[in-house]
Structures are given as C-alpha cells and as structure tokens.
Amino acid sequence: MIDLFCNRENLPMCNLTFDIVDRKYDDSAKCWNLSFRADGGLYGIVGFGATIPASGWRAQSDTAEGVTFHTYWNRLILHSSGHESDMLLEVLVECYGYFACRGDESSIFYKICQEIGQWFFVDAIDCVCVGIQSDPARIAEEPQHLKIFFTDGTEDDRYAEIFLDIDLPNGTAGLNEKDTTYRPKLVHWLATRARRLHSMY
C-alpha cells in the first residue's frame, strides 16, 4: 500500500498519493466508481471515493500563440469512505496548520471547527471539474489530470480548487494542491454537509 506522505518530502505543497483499491464501472449510469486508499501512518488507513462520468464531457479548445489547449468539462462526485475519509481530513488539517492554531480564535480553521464541531469528511459533494489536456471519457486507457472547483456562486463564496490525478491503468491517484491559499476553503467544503456546488458553465 502507498505511503500517503511519499511525495511530500521537501515540497511546499501538500500532494498526496493513493492506491486505487476498487474500480467499478456502472454501465447503466455510464460512470466509474473509484476508491482511493493509502497508509496515513499514525492516522491509520486513509482514503476517499469518487464517481466519474465516462461520457458527457464537453470539449473546449483554445489556441494561443499557435498552441491549442484542450479541456473537457463535466461534474464528478467526491464521497466519503467513512472513518478512512475522516482520518484523511485530519491529515489535511494537520498539514494545513490547523492544529498549530487551534487556540487562535482569529484563525479560519478555528472558526470552521466551531461551525462544524468535529472533523468529519462530507458524505458526498457534487462539483464541477475539468480534464486538462486529457479526455476523462478515456479514463480506462489513459492517465487523467483533473481540476476540481468548489464554489456555490454566492457573494460570500469560499472558492477553492484542487487537482485530482488518476492513473487507472497503473492503479494510482494523486490529490494535489493548486494553491496553498485555498487550504482553509477546501477544508470548509470537505468538512461540511453534502451539497451540489454551483455550475461553472
């Protein structure tokens, strides 16, 4: 089993690597149901799941300076694997510095914890994603580089982004930071009740 911290040494970003331990294709829904898991050390086994459409991706092409950039837009669902996902959230808030400021009432992590009560991973969250230079409809054949957007479109929106890299042929995946400034907002989304996020298009 992959050590969760294997690619975080000496890196400013919190980039986590997982085994794909279960993969099921739902022919009626035309989607993949994937489960990700890793050894979280003192936290034990950590993980989460995702439901990814195998069709319905909207292709978009943009050309700049003679180079064409391809993207593919759709929605996916991130979901909890129970205790394993709660422990993953604990790992994230520690990496992001929550425990270092748990007594600081001005810290956004402190405020989130007061709102939520405990660190429980959201049951399910349906959000917009984009395949960057990779077509997620071909997830069974090719590695995919996905960017996930967290937003509800409101005035006080806590917008965040994160990368989900999936290599289904080799059985590995990565949950990789886009920007460290998204950390508290990402925790807000992953630790709150299930909801459908605002459309990006």
PDB file of C-alpha atoms in Angstrom:
ATOM      1  CA  MET A   1       0.000   0.000   0.000  1.00  0.00           C
ATOM      2  CA  ILE A   2       1.192   3.505  -0.844  1.00  0.00           C
ATOM      3  CA  ASP A   3       2.528   5.671   1.982  1.00  0.00           C
ATOM      4  CA  LEU A   4       0.403   8.813   1.933  1.00  0.00           C
ATOM      5  CA  PHE A   5       3.423  11.022   2.505  1.00  0.00           C
ATOM      6  CA  CYS A   6       5.626   9.506  -0.214  1.00  0.00           C
ATOM      7  CA  ASN A   7       5.696  12.580  -2.450  1.00  0.00           C
ATOM      8  CA  ARG A   8       5.508  15.336   0.170  1.00  0.00           C
ATOM      9  CA  GLU A   9       9.135  15.382   1.265  1.00  0.00           C
ATOM     10  CA  ASN A  10      10.701  18.837   0.895  1.00  0.00           C
ATOM     11  CA  LEU A  11       7.687  20.108  -1.058  1.00  0.00           C
ATOM     12  CA  PRO A  12       5.798  23.294  -0.120  1.00  0.00           C
ATOM     13  CA  MET A  13       2.591  21.769  -1.487  1.00  0.00           C
ATOM     14  CA  CYS A  14       0.566  19.049   0.218  1.00  0.00           C
ATOM     15  CA  ASN A  15       0.432  16.452  -2.571  1.00  0.00           C
ATOM     16  CA  LEU A  16      -0.974  13.082  -1.539  1.00  0.00           C
ATOM     17  CA  THR A  17      -0.682   9.775  -3.401  1.00  0.00           C
ATOM     18  CA  PHE A  18      -3.151   6.877  -3.200  1.00  0.00           C
ATOM     19  CA  ASP A  19      -3.700   3.360  -4.458  1.00  0.00           C
ATOM     20  CA  ILE A  20      -6.874   2.793  -6.441  1.00  0.00           C
ATOM     21  CA  VAL A  21      -8.181  -0.135  -4.408  1.00  0.00           C
ATOM     22  CA  ASP A  22     -11.565  -0.555  -6.062  1.00  0.00           C
ATOM     23  CA  ARG A  23     -12.876   0.290  -9.509  1.00  0.00           C
ATOM     24  CA  LYS A  24     -16.354  -0.457 -10.758  1.00  0.00           C
ATOM     25  CA  TYR A  25     -17.935   0.636 -13.994  1.00  0.00           C
ATOM     26  CA  ASP A  26     -21.674   1.288 -13.755  1.00  0.00           C
ATOM     27  CA  ASP A  27     -22.965   0.608 -17.255  1.00  0.00           C
ATOM     28  CA  SER A  28     -26.459   1.953 -16.566  1.00  0.00           C
ATOM     29  CA  ALA A  29     -25.151   5.271 -15.193  1.00  0.00           C
ATOM     30  CA  LYS A  30     -22.138   5.376 -17.562  1.00  0.00           C
ATOM     31  CA  CYS A  31     -19.706   6.222 -14.778  1.00  0.00           C
ATOM     32  CA  TRP A  32     -16.732   4.871 -12.847  1.00  0.00           C
ATOM     33  CA  ASN A  33     -16.920   4.402  -9.087  1.00  0.00           C
ATOM     34  CA  LEU A  34     -13.385   4.530  -7.685  1.00  0.00           C
ATOM     35  CA  SER A  35     -11.989   4.099  -4.181  1.00  0.00           C
ATOM     36  CA  PHE A  36      -8.624   5.568  -3.154  1.00  0.00           C
ATOM     37  CA  ARG A  37      -6.629   4.426  -0.128  1.00  0.00           C
ATOM     38  CA  ALA A  38      -3.205   4.983   1.454  1.00  0.00           C
ATOM     39  CA  ASP A  39      -1.300   4.387   4.668  1.00  0.00           C
ATOM     40  CA  GLY A  40      -1.598   7.531   6.764  1.00  0.00           C
ATOM     41  CA  GLY A  41       0.982   6.473   9.353  1.00  0.00           C
ATOM     42  CA  LEU A  42      -0.243   7.430  12.830  1.00  0.00           C
ATOM     43  CA  TYR A  43      -3.682   8.085  11.356  1.00  0.00           C
ATOM     44  CA  GLY A  44      -4.001   4.551  10.022  1.00  0.00           C
ATOM     45  CA  ILE A  45      -5.570   3.866   6.639  1.00  0.00           C
ATOM     46  CA  VAL A  46      -6.997   6.962   4.943  1.00  0.00           C
ATOM     47  CA  GLY A  47      -8.988   7.310   1.759  1.00  0.00           C
ATOM     48  CA  PHE A  48     -11.967   8.645  -0.158  1.00  0.00           C
ATOM     49  CA  GLY A  49     -14.047   7.829  -3.222  1.00  0.00           C
ATOM     50  CA  ALA A  50     -15.104   9.432  -6.490  1.00  0.00           C
ATOM     51  CA  THR A  51     -17.794   8.870  -9.090  1.00  0.00           C
ATOM     52  CA  ILE A  52     -16.574   9.985 -12.506  1.00  0.00           C
ATOM     53  CA  PRO A  53     -18.706  10.078 -15.673  1.00  0.00           C
ATOM     54  CA  ALA A  54     -17.448   8.073 -18.647  1.00  0.00           C
ATOM     55  CA  SER A  55     -19.462  10.174 -21.092  1.00  0.00           C
ATOM     56  CA  GLY A  56     -20.991  13.631 -21.419  1.00  0.00           C
ATOM     57  CA  TRP A  57     -17.722  15.559 -21.239  1.00  0.00           C
ATOM     58  CA  ARG A  58     -17.969  18.903 -23.042  1.00  0.00           C
ATOM     59  CA  ALA A  59     -14.876  19.532 -25.136  1.00  0.00           C
ATOM     60  CA  GLN A  60     -13.393  23.023 -25.398  1.00  0.00           C
ATOM     61  CA  SER A  61     -10.344  24.197 -27.344  1.00  0.00           C
ATOM     62  CA  ASP A  62      -8.423  27.445 -27.005  1.00  0.00           C
ATOM     63  CA  THR A  63      -5.481  28.496 -29.150  1.00  0.00           C
ATOM     64  CA  ALA A  64      -2.781  30.940 -28.042  1.00  0.00           C
ATOM     65  CA  GLU A  65       0.493  31.619 -29.816  1.00  0.00           C
ATOM     66  CA  GLY A  66      -0.141  28.743 -32.187  1.00  0.00           C
ATOM     67  CA  VAL A  67      -0.660  26.200 -29.401  1.00  0.00           C
ATOM     68  CA  THR A  68      -4.067  24.572 -28.931  1.00  0.00           C
ATOM     69  CA  PHE A  69      -5.122  23.774 -25.374  1.00  0.00           C
ATOM     70  CA  HIS A  70      -7.866  21.159 -24.892  1.00  0.00           C
ATOM     71  CA  THR A  71     -10.179  20.896 -21.906  1.00  0.00           C
ATOM     72  CA  TYR A  72     -13.164  18.667 -21.104  1.00  0.00           C
ATOM     73  CA  TRP A  73     -15.895  19.820 -18.711  1.00  0.00           C
ATOM     74  CA  ASN A  74     -18.387  17.871 -16.612  1.00  0.00           C
ATOM     75  CA  ARG A  75     -19.245  17.125 -12.977  1.00  0.00           C
ATOM     76  CA  LEU A  76     -17.978  14.482 -10.587  1.00  0.00           C
ATOM     77  CA  ILE A  77     -18.837  13.394  -7.070  1.00  0.00           C
ATOM     78  CA  LEU A  78     -16.333  13.069  -4.233  1.00  0.00           C
ATOM     79  CA  HIS A  79     -17.602  10.913  -1.403  1.00  0.00           C
ATOM     80  CA  SER A  80     -16.645   9.611   1.993  1.00  0.00           C
ATOM     81  CA  SER A  81     -15.256   6.162   2.709  1.00  0.00           C
ATOM     82  CA  GLY A  82     -16.349   6.519   6.335  1.00  0.00           C
ATOM     83  CA  HIS A  83     -13.677   6.527   9.027  1.00  0.00           C
ATOM     84  CA  GLU A  84     -10.883   6.415   6.421  1.00  0.00           C
ATOM     85  CA  SER A  85     -12.061   9.742   4.993  1.00  0.00           C
ATOM     86  CA  ASP A  86     -12.465  11.322   8.423  1.00  0.00           C
ATOM     87  CA  MET A  87      -8.820  10.418   9.068  1.00  0.00           C
ATOM     88  CA  LEU A  88      -7.828  11.876   5.688  1.00  0.00           C
ATOM     89  CA  LEU A  89      -9.427  15.143   6.729  1.00  0.00           C
ATOM     90  CA  GLU A  90      -7.454  15.013   9.984  1.00  0.00           C
ATOM     91  CA  VAL A  91      -4.259  14.605   7.941  1.00  0.00           C
ATOM     92  CA  LEU A  92      -5.161  17.583   5.767  1.00  0.00           C
ATOM     93  CA  VAL A  93      -5.944  19.938   8.633  1.00  0.00           C
ATOM     94  CA  GLU A  94      -2.677  18.985  10.314  1.00  0.00           C
ATOM     95  CA  CYS A  95      -0.721  19.578   7.089  1.00  0.00           C
ATOM     96  CA  TYR A  96      -2.516  22.874   6.603  1.00  0.00           C
ATOM     97  CA  GLY A  97      -1.594  24.104  10.083  1.00  0.00           C
ATOM     98  CA  TYR A  98      -4.900  23.791  11.933  1.00  0.00           C
ATOM     99  CA  PHE A  99      -3.513  22.036  14.982  1.00  0.00           C
ATOM    100  CA  ALA A 100      -0.846  24.710  15.357  1.00  0.00           C
ATOM    101  CA  CYS A 101      -3.525  27.381  15.727  1.00  0.00           C
ATOM    102  CA  ARG A 102      -6.423  25.516  17.363  1.00  0.00           C
ATOM    103  CA  GLY A 103      -6.415  28.066  20.198  1.00  0.00           C
ATOM    104  CA  ASP A 104      -6.277  31.111  17.901  1.00  0.00           C
ATOM    105  CA  GLU A 105      -9.804  32.476  17.644  1.00  0.00           C
ATOM    106  CA  SER A 106      -8.809  34.615  14.648  1.00  0.00           C
ATOM    107  CA  SER A 107      -7.812  31.524  12.656  1.00  0.00           C
ATOM    108  CA  ILE A 108     -10.244  30.418   9.955  1.00  0.00           C
ATOM    109  CA  PHE A 109      -9.536  26.803  10.969  1.00  0.00           C
ATOM    110  CA  TYR A 110     -10.725  27.636  14.481  1.00  0.00           C
ATOM    111  CA  LYS A 111     -13.882  29.200  13.042  1.00  0.00           C
ATOM    112  CA  ILE A 112     -14.560  26.223  10.779  1.00  0.00           C
ATOM    113  CA  CYS A 113     -14.170  23.836  13.696  1.00  0.00           C
ATOM    114  CA  GLN A 114     -16.620  25.911  15.749  1.00  0.00           C
ATOM    115  CA  GLU A 115     -19.131  25.732  12.880  1.00  0.00           C
ATOM    116  CA  ILE A 116     -18.754  22.010  12.290  1.00  0.00           C
ATOM    117  CA  GLY A 117     -17.990  20.703  15.769  1.00  0.00           C
ATOM    118  CA  GLN A 118     -15.799  17.815  14.652  1.00  0.00           C
ATOM    119  CA  TRP A 119     -13.721  16.915  11.624  1.00  0.00           C
ATOM    120  CA  PHE A 120     -15.974  14.631   9.586  1.00  0.00           C
ATOM    121  CA  PHE A 121     -15.488  14.226   5.844  1.00  0.00           C
ATOM    122  CA  VAL A 122     -18.533  15.253   3.804  1.00  0.00           C
ATOM    123  CA  ASP A 123     -20.806  12.351   2.769  1.00  0.00           C
ATOM    124  CA  ALA A 124     -20.823  13.452  -0.861  1.00  0.00           C
ATOM    125  CA  ILE A 125     -20.073  16.599  -2.804  1.00  0.00           C
ATOM    126  CA  ASP A 126     -21.064  17.099  -6.434  1.00  0.00           C
ATOM    127  CA  CYS A 127     -18.826  19.631  -8.157  1.00  0.00           C
ATOM    128  CA  VAL A 128     -17.616  20.883 -11.496  1.00  0.00           C
ATOM    129  CA  CYS A 129     -14.362  19.515 -12.869  1.00  0.00           C
ATOM    130  CA  VAL A 130     -12.267  19.875 -15.983  1.00  0.00           C
ATOM    131  CA  GLY A 131      -9.942  17.450 -17.705  1.00  0.00           C
ATOM    132  CA  ILE A 132      -6.812  19.401 -18.666  1.00  0.00           C
ATOM    133  CA  GLN A 133      -5.223  18.189 -21.888  1.00  0.00           C
ATOM    134  CA  SER A 134      -6.782  14.803 -21.137  1.00  0.00           C
ATOM    135  CA  ASP A 135     -10.218  13.416 -22.003  1.00  0.00           C
ATOM    136  CA  PRO A 136     -11.805  11.764 -18.927  1.00  0.00           C
ATOM    137  CA  ALA A 137     -14.009   9.687 -21.223  1.00  0.00           C
ATOM    138  CA  ARG A 138     -10.777   7.722 -21.840  1.00  0.00           C
ATOM    139  CA  ILE A 139     -10.027   7.225 -18.146  1.00  0.00           C
ATOM    140  CA  ALA A 140      -9.797   3.438 -18.551  1.00  0.00           C
ATOM    141  CA  GLU A 141      -6.992   3.805 -21.116  1.00  0.00           C
ATOM    142  CA  GLU A 142      -5.070   6.976 -20.223  1.00  0.00           C
ATOM    143  CA  PRO A 143      -3.947   8.913 -17.109  1.00  0.00           C
ATOM    144  CA  GLN A 144      -6.176  11.900 -16.383  1.00  0.00           C
ATOM    145  CA  HIS A 145      -5.311  15.320 -14.993  1.00  0.00           C
ATOM    146  CA  LEU A 146      -8.466  16.819 -13.462  1.00  0.00           C
ATOM    147  CA  LYS A 147      -9.040  20.134 -11.741  1.00  0.00           C
ATOM    148  CA  ILE A 148     -11.966  20.295  -9.320  1.00  0.00           C
ATOM    149  CA  PHE A 149     -13.799  23.526  -8.499  1.00  0.00           C
ATOM    150  CA  PHE A 150     -15.508  24.221  -5.165  1.00  0.00           C
ATOM    151  CA  THR A 151     -17.948  27.138  -5.338  1.00  0.00           C
ATOM    152  CA  ASP A 152     -21.589  27.847  -4.563  1.00  0.00           C
ATOM    153  CA  GLY A 153     -21.797  31.103  -6.524  1.00  0.00           C
ATOM    154  CA  THR A 154     -22.866  33.210  -3.546  1.00  0.00           C
ATOM    155  CA  GLU A 155     -21.493  36.593  -2.535  1.00  0.00           C
ATOM    156  CA  ASP A 156     -19.552  35.130   0.410  1.00  0.00           C
ATOM    157  CA  ASP A 157     -18.439  32.111  -1.619  1.00  0.00           C
ATOM    158  CA  ARG A 158     -15.423  30.178  -0.311  1.00  0.00           C
ATOM    159  CA  TYR A 159     -13.984  29.339  -3.695  1.00  0.00           C
ATOM    160  CA  ALA A 160     -11.312  26.640  -3.921  1.00  0.00           C
ATOM    161  CA  GLU A 161      -9.597  24.384  -6.448  1.00  0.00           C
ATOM    162  CA  ILE A 162      -7.633  21.146  -6.212  1.00  0.00           C
ATOM    163  CA  PHE A 163      -6.134  18.684  -8.698  1.00  0.00           C
ATOM    164  CA  LEU A 164      -7.162  15.038  -8.873  1.00  0.00           C
ATOM    165  CA  ASP A 165      -4.764  12.978 -10.995  1.00  0.00           C
ATOM    166  CA  ILE A 166      -5.939   9.463 -11.832  1.00  0.00           C
ATOM    167  CA  ASP A 167      -3.896   6.730 -13.489  1.00  0.00           C
ATOM    168  CA  LEU A 168      -6.428   3.928 -13.694  1.00  0.00           C
ATOM    169  CA  PRO A 169      -4.234   1.618 -15.842  1.00  0.00           C
ATOM    170  CA  ASN A 170      -1.479   1.696 -13.177  1.00  0.00           C
ATOM    171  CA  GLY A 171      -3.818   1.837 -10.172  1.00  0.00           C
ATOM    172  CA  THR A 172      -2.656   5.107  -8.596  1.00  0.00           C
ATOM    173  CA  ALA A 173      -4.086   8.567  -7.966  1.00  0.00           C
ATOM    174  CA  GLY A 174      -2.977  11.911  -6.556  1.00  0.00           C
ATOM    175  CA  LEU A 175      -4.804  14.643  -4.660  1.00  0.00           C
ATOM    176  CA  ASN A 176      -2.598  17.650  -5.330  1.00  0.00           C
ATOM    177  CA  GLU A 177      -2.786  21.271  -4.275  1.00  0.00           C
ATOM    178  CA  LYS A 178      -3.431  24.028  -6.800  1.00  0.00           C
ATOM    179  CA  ASP A 179      -2.606  26.889  -4.419  1.00  0.00           C
ATOM    180  CA  THR A 180      -1.909  26.933  -0.678  1.00  0.00           C
ATOM    181  CA  THR A 181      -4.276  29.897  -0.247  1.00  0.00           C
ATOM    182  CA  TYR A 182      -7.193  27.524  -0.924  1.00  0.00           C
ATOM    183  CA  ARG A 183      -6.439  25.393   2.159  1.00  0.00           C
ATOM    184  CA  PRO A 184      -8.992  26.752   4.669  1.00  0.00           C
ATOM    185  CA  LYS A 185     -11.667  26.992   1.988  1.00  0.00           C
ATOM    186  CA  LEU A 186     -11.034  23.421   0.845  1.00  0.00           C
ATOM    187  CA  VAL A 187     -11.413  22.191   4.429  1.00  0.00           C
ATOM    188  CA  HIS A 188     -14.689  24.120   4.619  1.00  0.00           C
ATOM    189  CA  TRP A 189     -16.068  22.212   1.635  1.00  0.00           C
ATOM    190  CA  LEU A 190     -14.751  18.771   2.591  1.00  0.00           C
ATOM    191  CA  ALA A 191     -15.977  19.032   6.167  1.00  0.00           C
ATOM    192  CA  THR A 192     -19.496  20.323   5.627  1.00  0.00           C
ATOM    193  CA  ARG A 193     -22.747  18.609   4.775  1.00  0.00           C
ATOM    194  CA  ALA A 194     -23.410  17.216   1.306  1.00  0.00           C
ATOM    195  CA  ARG A 195     -24.393  19.753  -1.315  1.00  0.00           C
ATOM    196  CA  ARG A 196     -24.362  20.357  -5.046  1.00  0.00           C
ATOM    197  CA  LEU A 197     -21.960  23.097  -5.991  1.00  0.00           C
ATOM    198  CA  HIS A 198     -22.615  25.981  -8.337  1.00  0.00           C
ATOM    199  CA  SER A 199     -22.215  25.383 -12.070  1.00  0.00           C
ATOM    200  CA  MET A 200     -19.120  26.882 -13.683  1.00  0.00           C
ATOM    201  CA  TYR A 201     -20.661  26.977 -17.169  1.00  0.00           C
TER     202      TYR A 201
END
